[in-house]
Amino acid sequence: MPARQHPKSSQTDNAQPKPPPASNHSLFDWRYALLIAIALILGVLAIYFSPIRQSRNFYDYADQRLFLGIPHFWNVVSNVGFLVVGLIGLRKNHQCSLAREPALSFAYPLFFLSLVGAFLGSSLYHLSPGPFTLMLDRIPITIGFISLYCIVIAEYLSPKLGKAMLLPTLAYGVLSVIYWYMTDVVNGRGDMAPYVLVQLLPIIHIPIILWLYPNRHHPTKYYLYALGLYVLCKMAESKDDELYQLTSQISGHSLKHILAALAGYCIYQGWKTNTKKPHR
């Protein structure tokens, strides 16, 4: 039988249903201890192996074709996916908030803004590859990684913890990129050790969090899709020359941009799917 409705329920029919809040797990939970231990180990390894340098041929991409007067044409235009996904996400969030955790409501649009920033930064970088434009490319990528990381922590572990971590980790991430650039200016090959943590920690922590804290109310499968696409991104990036030689049309780096944009779209779909549209 259909559930009996309260007479005043019509006033709230258009209200967006709220998902169950994330649990505030005890800091003495062994799972917390595991995550903290992993972070400490990665930090120690980064210090031990510092300085971590880029390869000497980092700026020498396989596909350097000029088309329509645009150098490195395909490495530039393949960034359009970031712009498309970022604008779609911002538009949808403006129409109906995608935030599942009110404490971090500003982090969701920040993620989409970072995709728009990645489009601008990566396009500028590939038009004129060099340390300064690479810094402009890495800053929005860092913001996107960290905002997503803190959102996952808020959704699966603790909203308070996710909120408390966001600004400090954003500051660390941006400063790690600036530090790499400054050491690159001084030494010719900057130290990437602090920045490597920005890349590694979320990629290691997020799947572990999804596994240790299962929650059917959150878009777990979409996060896993995005992680899978990210792994393919790194594989394509490492096979830049091989893929270009194989296809003669698309390089591994251009494919990386496409796969990364698809990963962002998976995250958008996860948030949209798990946020019911209001009745009209």
PDB file of C-alpha atoms in Angstrom:
ATOM      1  CA  MET A   1       0.000   0.000   0.000  1.00  0.00           C
ATOM      2  CA  PRO A   2       1.235   3.524  -0.702  1.00  0.00           C
ATOM      3  CA  ALA A   3       2.607   5.402   2.256  1.00  0.00           C
ATOM      4  CA  ARG A   4       0.190   7.845   3.940  1.00  0.00           C
ATOM      5  CA  GLN A   5       1.207  11.454   3.335  1.00  0.00           C
ATOM      6  CA  HIS A   6       0.978  14.252   5.812  1.00  0.00           C
ATOM      7  CA  PRO A   7      -1.321  17.079   4.692  1.00  0.00           C
ATOM      8  CA  LYS A   8       1.560  19.545   4.762  1.00  0.00           C
ATOM      9  CA  SER A   9       3.818  17.351   2.654  1.00  0.00           C
ATOM     10  CA  SER A  10       2.820  19.182  -0.535  1.00  0.00           C
ATOM     11  CA  GLN A  11       4.841  22.160   0.636  1.00  0.00           C
ATOM     12  CA  THR A  12       8.026  20.134   0.534  1.00  0.00           C
ATOM     13  CA  ASP A  13       7.362  18.016  -2.551  1.00  0.00           C
ATOM     14  CA  ASN A  14       9.786  20.115  -4.551  1.00  0.00           C
ATOM     15  CA  ALA A  15      12.532  19.860  -1.974  1.00  0.00           C
ATOM     16  CA  GLN A  16      15.500  17.807  -3.048  1.00  0.00           C
ATOM     17  CA  PRO A  17      15.831  14.660  -0.899  1.00  0.00           C
ATOM     18  CA  LYS A  18      18.979  14.558   1.161  1.00  0.00           C
ATOM     19  CA  PRO A  19      21.118  11.416   1.270  1.00  0.00           C
ATOM     20  CA  PRO A  20      22.150   9.910   4.581  1.00  0.00           C
ATOM     21  CA  PRO A  21      25.122  11.815   6.000  1.00  0.00           C
ATOM     22  CA  ALA A  22      28.521  10.187   6.140  1.00  0.00           C
ATOM     23  CA  SER A  23      29.374   8.631   9.469  1.00  0.00           C
ATOM     24  CA  ASN A  24      31.910  10.339  11.682  1.00  0.00           C
ATOM     25  CA  HIS A  25      34.058   7.298  12.310  1.00  0.00           C
ATOM     26  CA  SER A  26      36.290   7.191  15.359  1.00  0.00           C
ATOM     27  CA  LEU A  27      39.886   8.238  14.806  1.00  0.00           C
ATOM     28  CA  PHE A  28      40.842   5.045  16.648  1.00  0.00           C
ATOM     29  CA  ASP A  29      39.285   2.943  13.878  1.00  0.00           C
ATOM     30  CA  TRP A  30      42.000   0.665  12.442  1.00  0.00           C
ATOM     31  CA  ARG A  31      41.000   1.796   8.963  1.00  0.00           C
ATOM     32  CA  TYR A  32      41.903   5.371   9.854  1.00  0.00           C
ATOM     33  CA  ALA A  33      45.225   4.092  11.173  1.00  0.00           C
ATOM     34  CA  LEU A  34      45.887   2.330   7.874  1.00  0.00           C
ATOM     35  CA  LEU A  35      45.160   5.461   5.828  1.00  0.00           C
ATOM     36  CA  ILE A  36      47.356   7.587   8.106  1.00  0.00           C
ATOM     37  CA  ALA A  37      50.165   5.020   7.903  1.00  0.00           C
ATOM     38  CA  ILE A  38      50.030   5.024   4.097  1.00  0.00           C
ATOM     39  CA  ALA A  39      50.188   8.837   4.043  1.00  0.00           C
ATOM     40  CA  LEU A  40      53.172   8.845   6.415  1.00  0.00           C
ATOM     41  CA  ILE A  41      55.011   6.189   4.391  1.00  0.00           C
ATOM     42  CA  LEU A  42      54.475   8.123   1.154  1.00  0.00           C
ATOM     43  CA  GLY A  43      55.692  11.297   2.859  1.00  0.00           C
ATOM     44  CA  VAL A  44      58.835   9.595   4.133  1.00  0.00           C
ATOM     45  CA  LEU A  45      59.523   8.077   0.704  1.00  0.00           C
ATOM     46  CA  ALA A  46      59.077  11.465  -0.970  1.00  0.00           C
ATOM     47  CA  ILE A  47      61.606  12.989   1.429  1.00  0.00           C
ATOM     48  CA  TYR A  48      64.005  10.057   1.015  1.00  0.00           C
ATOM     49  CA  PHE A  49      63.979  10.174  -2.797  1.00  0.00           C
ATOM     50  CA  SER A  50      63.946  13.955  -3.002  1.00  0.00           C
ATOM     51  CA  PRO A  51      64.796  15.613  -5.286  1.00  0.00           C
ATOM     52  CA  ILE A  52      62.593  13.861  -7.822  1.00  0.00           C
ATOM     53  CA  ARG A  53      63.311  15.198 -11.311  1.00  0.00           C
ATOM     54  CA  GLN A  54      61.366  15.184 -14.556  1.00  0.00           C
ATOM     55  CA  SER A  55      62.868  13.312 -17.475  1.00  0.00           C
ATOM     56  CA  ARG A  56      65.159  15.480 -19.616  1.00  0.00           C
ATOM     57  CA  ASN A  57      62.961  14.990 -22.696  1.00  0.00           C
ATOM     58  CA  PHE A  58      59.718  15.808 -20.848  1.00  0.00           C
ATOM     59  CA  TYR A  59      58.767  18.626 -23.246  1.00  0.00           C
ATOM     60  CA  ASP A  60      59.561  16.594 -26.366  1.00  0.00           C
ATOM     61  CA  TYR A  61      56.144  15.178 -27.295  1.00  0.00           C
ATOM     62  CA  ALA A  62      55.627  12.766 -30.161  1.00  0.00           C
ATOM     63  CA  ASP A  63      52.981  14.736 -32.055  1.00  0.00           C
ATOM     64  CA  GLN A  64      54.313  18.189 -32.898  1.00  0.00           C
ATOM     65  CA  ARG A  65      52.292  18.797 -36.050  1.00  0.00           C
ATOM     66  CA  LEU A  66      51.264  22.326 -36.994  1.00  0.00           C
ATOM     67  CA  PHE A  67      47.664  22.713 -38.201  1.00  0.00           C
ATOM     68  CA  LEU A  68      45.575  25.846 -38.811  1.00  0.00           C
ATOM     69  CA  GLY A  69      48.528  27.846 -37.551  1.00  0.00           C
ATOM     70  CA  ILE A  70      48.353  26.104 -34.151  1.00  0.00           C
ATOM     71  CA  PRO A  71      51.560  24.356 -32.992  1.00  0.00           C
ATOM     72  CA  HIS A  72      51.155  20.929 -31.397  1.00  0.00           C
ATOM     73  CA  PHE A  73      47.581  21.094 -32.683  1.00  0.00           C
ATOM     74  CA  TRP A  74      46.184  17.809 -31.379  1.00  0.00           C
ATOM     75  CA  ASN A  75      47.794  18.136 -27.961  1.00  0.00           C
ATOM     76  CA  VAL A  76      46.082  21.533 -27.720  1.00  0.00           C
ATOM     77  CA  VAL A  77      42.590  20.771 -29.058  1.00  0.00           C
ATOM     78  CA  SER A  78      42.319  17.449 -27.191  1.00  0.00           C
ATOM     79  CA  ASN A  79      41.893  19.577 -24.054  1.00  0.00           C
ATOM     80  CA  VAL A  80      38.427  20.690 -25.175  1.00  0.00           C
ATOM     81  CA  GLY A  81      36.887  17.767 -23.274  1.00  0.00           C
ATOM     82  CA  PHE A  82      37.932  19.377 -19.978  1.00  0.00           C
ATOM     83  CA  LEU A  83      36.107  22.570 -20.917  1.00  0.00           C
ATOM     84  CA  VAL A  84      32.958  20.722 -21.982  1.00  0.00           C
ATOM     85  CA  VAL A  85      32.743  18.583 -18.828  1.00  0.00           C
ATOM     86  CA  GLY A  86      33.587  21.523 -16.592  1.00  0.00           C
ATOM     87  CA  LEU A  87      30.883  23.749 -18.084  1.00  0.00           C
ATOM     88  CA  ILE A  88      28.289  20.954 -18.012  1.00  0.00           C
ATOM     89  CA  GLY A  89      29.050  20.308 -14.356  1.00  0.00           C
ATOM     90  CA  LEU A  90      28.931  23.988 -13.406  1.00  0.00           C
ATOM     91  CA  ARG A  91      25.640  24.470 -15.236  1.00  0.00           C
ATOM     92  CA  LYS A  92      24.053  21.428 -13.623  1.00  0.00           C
ATOM     93  CA  ASN A  93      25.309  22.405 -10.174  1.00  0.00           C
ATOM     94  CA  HIS A  94      23.842  25.890 -10.659  1.00  0.00           C
ATOM     95  CA  GLN A  95      20.451  24.403 -11.569  1.00  0.00           C
ATOM     96  CA  CYS A  96      20.459  21.848  -8.771  1.00  0.00           C
ATOM     97  CA  SER A  97      23.291  21.446  -6.295  1.00  0.00           C
ATOM     98  CA  LEU A  98      25.255  18.228  -6.831  1.00  0.00           C
ATOM     99  CA  ALA A  99      26.706  18.394  -3.326  1.00  0.00           C
ATOM    100  CA  ARG A 100      25.913  15.351  -1.234  1.00  0.00           C
ATOM    101  CA  GLU A 101      27.714  16.786   1.770  1.00  0.00           C
ATOM    102  CA  PRO A 102      26.572  20.352   2.591  1.00  0.00           C
ATOM    103  CA  ALA A 103      29.746  20.936   4.606  1.00  0.00           C
ATOM    104  CA  LEU A 104      31.718  20.739   1.351  1.00  0.00           C
ATOM    105  CA  SER A 105      29.140  22.213  -1.022  1.00  0.00           C
ATOM    106  CA  PHE A 106      31.704  24.603  -2.509  1.00  0.00           C
ATOM    107  CA  ALA A 107      34.139  21.771  -3.324  1.00  0.00           C
ATOM    108  CA  TYR A 108      31.844  20.274  -5.980  1.00  0.00           C
ATOM    109  CA  PRO A 109      31.769  23.350  -8.260  1.00  0.00           C
ATOM    110  CA  LEU A 110      35.468  23.835  -7.452  1.00  0.00           C
ATOM    111  CA  PHE A 111      36.135  20.465  -9.066  1.00  0.00           C
ATOM    112  CA  PHE A 112      34.398  21.571 -12.267  1.00  0.00           C
ATOM    113  CA  LEU A 113      36.173  24.930 -12.192  1.00  0.00           C
ATOM    114  CA  SER A 114      39.448  23.013 -12.022  1.00  0.00           C
ATOM    115  CA  LEU A 115      38.499  21.210 -15.243  1.00  0.00           C
ATOM    116  CA  VAL A 116      37.922  24.547 -16.969  1.00  0.00           C
ATOM    117  CA  GLY A 117      41.268  25.682 -15.545  1.00  0.00           C
ATOM    118  CA  ALA A 118      42.903  22.495 -16.834  1.00  0.00           C
ATOM    119  CA  PHE A 119      41.594  23.289 -20.316  1.00  0.00           C
ATOM    120  CA  LEU A 120      43.114  26.770 -20.197  1.00  0.00           C
ATOM    121  CA  GLY A 121      46.356  25.749 -18.512  1.00  0.00           C
ATOM    122  CA  SER A 122      47.023  22.672 -20.634  1.00  0.00           C
ATOM    123  CA  SER A 123      46.148  24.502 -23.855  1.00  0.00           C
ATOM    124  CA  LEU A 124      48.576  27.319 -23.026  1.00  0.00           C
ATOM    125  CA  TYR A 125      51.219  24.802 -22.037  1.00  0.00           C
ATOM    126  CA  HIS A 126      51.023  22.821 -25.263  1.00  0.00           C
ATOM    127  CA  LEU A 127      50.995  25.982 -27.356  1.00  0.00           C
ATOM    128  CA  SER A 128      54.314  26.892 -25.750  1.00  0.00           C
ATOM    129  CA  PRO A 129      55.797  24.057 -23.653  1.00  0.00           C
ATOM    130  CA  GLY A 130      58.007  25.254 -20.827  1.00  0.00           C
ATOM    131  CA  PRO A 131      58.291  25.409 -17.034  1.00  0.00           C
ATOM    132  CA  PHE A 132      56.055  28.463 -16.519  1.00  0.00           C
ATOM    133  CA  THR A 133      53.188  27.221 -18.691  1.00  0.00           C
ATOM    134  CA  LEU A 134      53.566  23.765 -17.133  1.00  0.00           C
ATOM    135  CA  MET A 135      53.073  25.372 -13.722  1.00  0.00           C
ATOM    136  CA  LEU A 136      49.852  26.966 -15.036  1.00  0.00           C
ATOM    137  CA  ASP A 137      48.792  23.507 -16.246  1.00  0.00           C
ATOM    138  CA  ARG A 138      49.555  21.710 -12.987  1.00  0.00           C
ATOM    139  CA  ILE A 139      47.850  24.129 -10.592  1.00  0.00           C
ATOM    140  CA  PRO A 140      44.245  23.439 -11.752  1.00  0.00           C
ATOM    141  CA  ILE A 141      45.015  19.720 -11.982  1.00  0.00           C
ATOM    142  CA  THR A 142      46.165  19.855  -8.361  1.00  0.00           C
ATOM    143  CA  ILE A 143      43.006  21.702  -7.303  1.00  0.00           C
ATOM    144  CA  GLY A 144      40.864  19.079  -9.051  1.00  0.00           C
ATOM    145  CA  PHE A 145      42.673  16.151  -7.434  1.00  0.00           C
ATOM    146  CA  ILE A 146      42.476  17.604  -3.946  1.00  0.00           C
ATOM    147  CA  SER A 147      38.859  18.782  -4.147  1.00  0.00           C
ATOM    148  CA  LEU A 148      37.789  15.294  -5.288  1.00  0.00           C
ATOM    149  CA  TYR A 149      39.923  13.661  -2.585  1.00  0.00           C
ATOM    150  CA  CYS A 150      38.343  15.747   0.180  1.00  0.00           C
ATOM    151  CA  ILE A 151      34.848  15.160  -1.231  1.00  0.00           C
ATOM    152  CA  VAL A 152      35.404  11.389  -1.062  1.00  0.00           C
ATOM    153  CA  ILE A 153      36.678  11.721   2.522  1.00  0.00           C
ATOM    154  CA  ALA A 154      33.599  13.785   3.430  1.00  0.00           C
ATOM    155  CA  GLU A 155      31.197  11.331   1.780  1.00  0.00           C
ATOM    156  CA  TYR A 156      32.674   8.091   3.093  1.00  0.00           C
ATOM    157  CA  LEU A 157      34.559   8.964   6.301  1.00  0.00           C
ATOM    158  CA  SER A 158      33.567  12.247   7.909  1.00  0.00           C
ATOM    159  CA  PRO A 159      32.142  15.542   6.565  1.00  0.00           C
ATOM    160  CA  LYS A 160      34.002  17.426   9.306  1.00  0.00           C
ATOM    161  CA  LEU A 161      37.304  15.800   8.375  1.00  0.00           C
ATOM    162  CA  GLY A 162      36.798  16.450   4.657  1.00  0.00           C
ATOM    163  CA  LYS A 163      35.994  20.103   5.306  1.00  0.00           C
ATOM    164  CA  ALA A 164      38.908  20.536   7.711  1.00  0.00           C
ATOM    165  CA  MET A 165      41.357  19.042   5.199  1.00  0.00           C
ATOM    166  CA  LEU A 166      40.255  20.953   2.099  1.00  0.00           C
ATOM    167  CA  LEU A 167      41.894  24.358   2.522  1.00  0.00           C
ATOM    168  CA  PRO A 168      45.197  23.105   4.036  1.00  0.00           C
ATOM    169  CA  THR A 169      45.626  20.434   1.364  1.00  0.00           C
ATOM    170  CA  LEU A 170      44.710  22.898  -1.402  1.00  0.00           C
ATOM    171  CA  ALA A 171      47.351  25.276  -0.078  1.00  0.00           C
ATOM    172  CA  TYR A 172      49.905  22.448   0.094  1.00  0.00           C
ATOM    173  CA  GLY A 173      49.086  21.329  -3.448  1.00  0.00           C
ATOM    174  CA  VAL A 174      49.390  24.769  -5.028  1.00  0.00           C
ATOM    175  CA  LEU A 175      52.593  25.509  -3.092  1.00  0.00           C
ATOM    176  CA  SER A 176      54.069  22.161  -4.179  1.00  0.00           C
ATOM    177  CA  VAL A 177      53.656  23.200  -7.818  1.00  0.00           C
ATOM    178  CA  ILE A 178      55.129  26.654  -7.162  1.00  0.00           C
ATOM    179  CA  TYR A 179      58.033  25.035  -5.293  1.00  0.00           C
ATOM    180  CA  TRP A 180      58.726  22.776  -8.274  1.00  0.00           C
ATOM    181  CA  TYR A 181      58.727  25.807 -10.598  1.00  0.00           C
ATOM    182  CA  MET A 182      61.034  27.857  -8.371  1.00  0.00           C
ATOM    183  CA  THR A 183      63.537  25.016  -8.023  1.00  0.00           C
ATOM    184  CA  ASP A 184      63.315  24.467 -11.776  1.00  0.00           C
ATOM    185  CA  VAL A 185      64.206  28.115 -12.413  1.00  0.00           C
ATOM    186  CA  VAL A 186      67.182  27.841 -10.069  1.00  0.00           C
ATOM    187  CA  ASN A 187      68.485  24.364 -10.991  1.00  0.00           C
ATOM    188  CA  GLY A 188      67.092  23.749 -14.467  1.00  0.00           C
ATOM    189  CA  ARG A 189      65.325  20.595 -13.249  1.00  0.00           C
ATOM    190  CA  GLY A 190      62.917  21.248 -10.392  1.00  0.00           C
ATOM    191  CA  ASP A 191      62.158  19.000  -7.433  1.00  0.00           C
ATOM    192  CA  MET A 192      58.800  17.268  -7.923  1.00  0.00           C
ATOM    193  CA  ALA A 193      58.810  15.378  -4.617  1.00  0.00           C
ATOM    194  CA  PRO A 194      56.090  17.466  -2.880  1.00  0.00           C
ATOM    195  CA  TYR A 195      53.973  17.489  -6.054  1.00  0.00           C
ATOM    196  CA  VAL A 196      54.267  13.712  -6.471  1.00  0.00           C
ATOM    197  CA  LEU A 197      52.410  13.338  -3.158  1.00  0.00           C
ATOM    198  CA  VAL A 198      49.511  15.354  -4.600  1.00  0.00           C
ATOM    199  CA  GLN A 199      49.233  12.796  -7.397  1.00  0.00           C
ATOM    200  CA  LEU A 200      49.929   9.625  -5.425  1.00  0.00           C
ATOM    201  CA  LEU A 201      48.035  10.091  -2.171  1.00  0.00           C
ATOM    202  CA  PRO A 202      44.515  10.514  -3.612  1.00  0.00           C
ATOM    203  CA  ILE A 203      45.036   7.761  -6.186  1.00  0.00           C
ATOM    204  CA  ILE A 204      46.124   5.305  -3.479  1.00  0.00           C
ATOM    205  CA  HIS A 205      43.737   6.455  -0.751  1.00  0.00           C
ATOM    206  CA  ILE A 206      40.518   6.756  -2.770  1.00  0.00           C
ATOM    207  CA  PRO A 207      40.192   3.090  -3.860  1.00  0.00           C
ATOM    208  CA  ILE A 208      41.144   1.960  -0.353  1.00  0.00           C
ATOM    209  CA  ILE A 209      38.470   4.250   1.138  1.00  0.00           C
ATOM    210  CA  LEU A 210      35.862   2.939  -1.318  1.00  0.00           C
ATOM    211  CA  TRP A 211      36.786  -0.625  -0.331  1.00  0.00           C
ATOM    212  CA  LEU A 212      37.006  -0.128   3.445  1.00  0.00           C
ATOM    213  CA  TYR A 213      33.911   2.075   3.766  1.00  0.00           C
ATOM    214  CA  PRO A 214      31.303   0.631   1.369  1.00  0.00           C
ATOM    215  CA  ASN A 215      28.219   2.827   1.031  1.00  0.00           C
ATOM    216  CA  ARG A 216      25.441   2.087  -1.440  1.00  0.00           C
ATOM    217  CA  HIS A 217      24.151   5.655  -1.147  1.00  0.00           C
ATOM    218  CA  HIS A 218      27.284   7.095  -2.770  1.00  0.00           C
ATOM    219  CA  PRO A 219      28.466   6.903  -6.411  1.00  0.00           C
ATOM    220  CA  THR A 220      31.142   4.284  -5.739  1.00  0.00           C
ATOM    221  CA  LYS A 221      31.024   2.643  -9.160  1.00  0.00           C
ATOM    222  CA  TYR A 222      31.457   5.981 -10.918  1.00  0.00           C
ATOM    223  CA  TYR A 223      34.505   6.765  -8.816  1.00  0.00           C
ATOM    224  CA  LEU A 224      35.905   3.361  -9.793  1.00  0.00           C
ATOM    225  CA  TYR A 225      35.212   4.080 -13.472  1.00  0.00           C
ATOM    226  CA  ALA A 226      37.098   7.356 -13.120  1.00  0.00           C
ATOM    227  CA  LEU A 227      40.017   5.625 -11.398  1.00  0.00           C
ATOM    228  CA  GLY A 228      40.173   3.022 -14.157  1.00  0.00           C
ATOM    229  CA  LEU A 229      40.254   5.760 -16.788  1.00  0.00           C
ATOM    230  CA  TYR A 230      43.003   7.521 -14.849  1.00  0.00           C
ATOM    231  CA  VAL A 231      45.116   4.359 -14.966  1.00  0.00           C
ATOM    232  CA  LEU A 232      44.582   4.259 -18.731  1.00  0.00           C
ATOM    233  CA  CYS A 233      45.597   7.946 -18.844  1.00  0.00           C
ATOM    234  CA  LYS A 234      48.942   7.193 -17.248  1.00  0.00           C
ATOM    235  CA  MET A 235      49.475   4.223 -19.566  1.00  0.00           C
ATOM    236  CA  ALA A 236      48.715   6.359 -22.626  1.00  0.00           C
ATOM    237  CA  GLU A 237      51.014   9.101 -21.359  1.00  0.00           C
ATOM    238  CA  SER A 238      53.880   6.638 -20.934  1.00  0.00           C
ATOM    239  CA  LYS A 239      53.310   5.315 -24.479  1.00  0.00           C
ATOM    240  CA  ASP A 240      53.191   8.690 -26.193  1.00  0.00           C
ATOM    241  CA  ASP A 241      55.666   7.829 -28.969  1.00  0.00           C
ATOM    242  CA  GLU A 242      54.552   4.229 -29.422  1.00  0.00           C
ATOM    243  CA  LEU A 243      50.883   5.114 -29.938  1.00  0.00           C
ATOM    244  CA  TYR A 244      51.758   7.882 -32.383  1.00  0.00           C
ATOM    245  CA  GLN A 245      53.979   5.586 -34.400  1.00  0.00           C
ATOM    246  CA  LEU A 246      51.278   2.912 -34.373  1.00  0.00           C
ATOM    247  CA  THR A 247      48.395   5.154 -35.490  1.00  0.00           C
ATOM    248  CA  SER A 248      50.204   8.037 -37.238  1.00  0.00           C
ATOM    249  CA  GLN A 249      47.219  10.141 -36.118  1.00  0.00           C
ATOM    250  CA  ILE A 250      46.903  10.274 -32.355  1.00  0.00           C
ATOM    251  CA  SER A 251      49.627  10.303 -29.741  1.00  0.00           C
ATOM    252  CA  GLY A 252      49.519   8.898 -26.251  1.00  0.00           C
ATOM    253  CA  HIS A 253      49.463  12.380 -24.765  1.00  0.00           C
ATOM    254  CA  SER A 254      46.441  13.496 -26.786  1.00  0.00           C
ATOM    255  CA  LEU A 255      44.689  10.268 -25.809  1.00  0.00           C
ATOM    256  CA  LYS A 256      45.559  10.999 -22.187  1.00  0.00           C
ATOM    257  CA  HIS A 257      43.624  14.286 -22.369  1.00  0.00           C
ATOM    258  CA  ILE A 258      40.573  12.538 -23.815  1.00  0.00           C
ATOM    259  CA  LEU A 259      40.602   9.785 -21.187  1.00  0.00           C
ATOM    260  CA  ALA A 260      41.091  12.285 -18.354  1.00  0.00           C
ATOM    261  CA  ALA A 261      38.087  14.308 -19.549  1.00  0.00           C
ATOM    262  CA  LEU A 262      36.030  11.101 -19.640  1.00  0.00           C
ATOM    263  CA  ALA A 263      37.114  10.393 -16.065  1.00  0.00           C
ATOM    264  CA  GLY A 264      35.811  13.822 -15.083  1.00  0.00           C
ATOM    265  CA  TYR A 265      32.550  13.064 -16.873  1.00  0.00           C
ATOM    266  CA  CYS A 266      32.198   9.798 -14.916  1.00  0.00           C
ATOM    267  CA  ILE A 267      32.481  11.762 -11.687  1.00  0.00           C
ATOM    268  CA  TYR A 268      29.859  14.224 -12.932  1.00  0.00           C
ATOM    269  CA  GLN A 269      27.527  11.361 -13.862  1.00  0.00           C
ATOM    270  CA  GLY A 270      28.014   9.795 -10.441  1.00  0.00           C
ATOM    271  CA  TRP A 271      27.072  12.981  -8.653  1.00  0.00           C
ATOM    272  CA  LYS A 272      24.139  13.646 -10.970  1.00  0.00           C
ATOM    273  CA  THR A 273      22.809  10.099 -10.774  1.00  0.00           C
ATOM    274  CA  ASN A 274      22.902  10.088  -6.996  1.00  0.00           C
ATOM    275  CA  THR A 275      21.186  13.457  -6.740  1.00  0.00           C
ATOM    276  CA  LYS A 276      17.534  13.145  -7.724  1.00  0.00           C
ATOM    277  CA  LYS A 277      16.071  15.920  -9.801  1.00  0.00           C
ATOM    278  CA  PRO A 278      13.441  18.068  -8.064  1.00  0.00           C
ATOM    279  CA  HIS A 279       9.854  17.684  -9.239  1.00  0.00           C
ATOM    280  CA  ARG A 280       8.490  20.341 -11.524  1.00  0.00           C
TER     281      ARG A 280
END
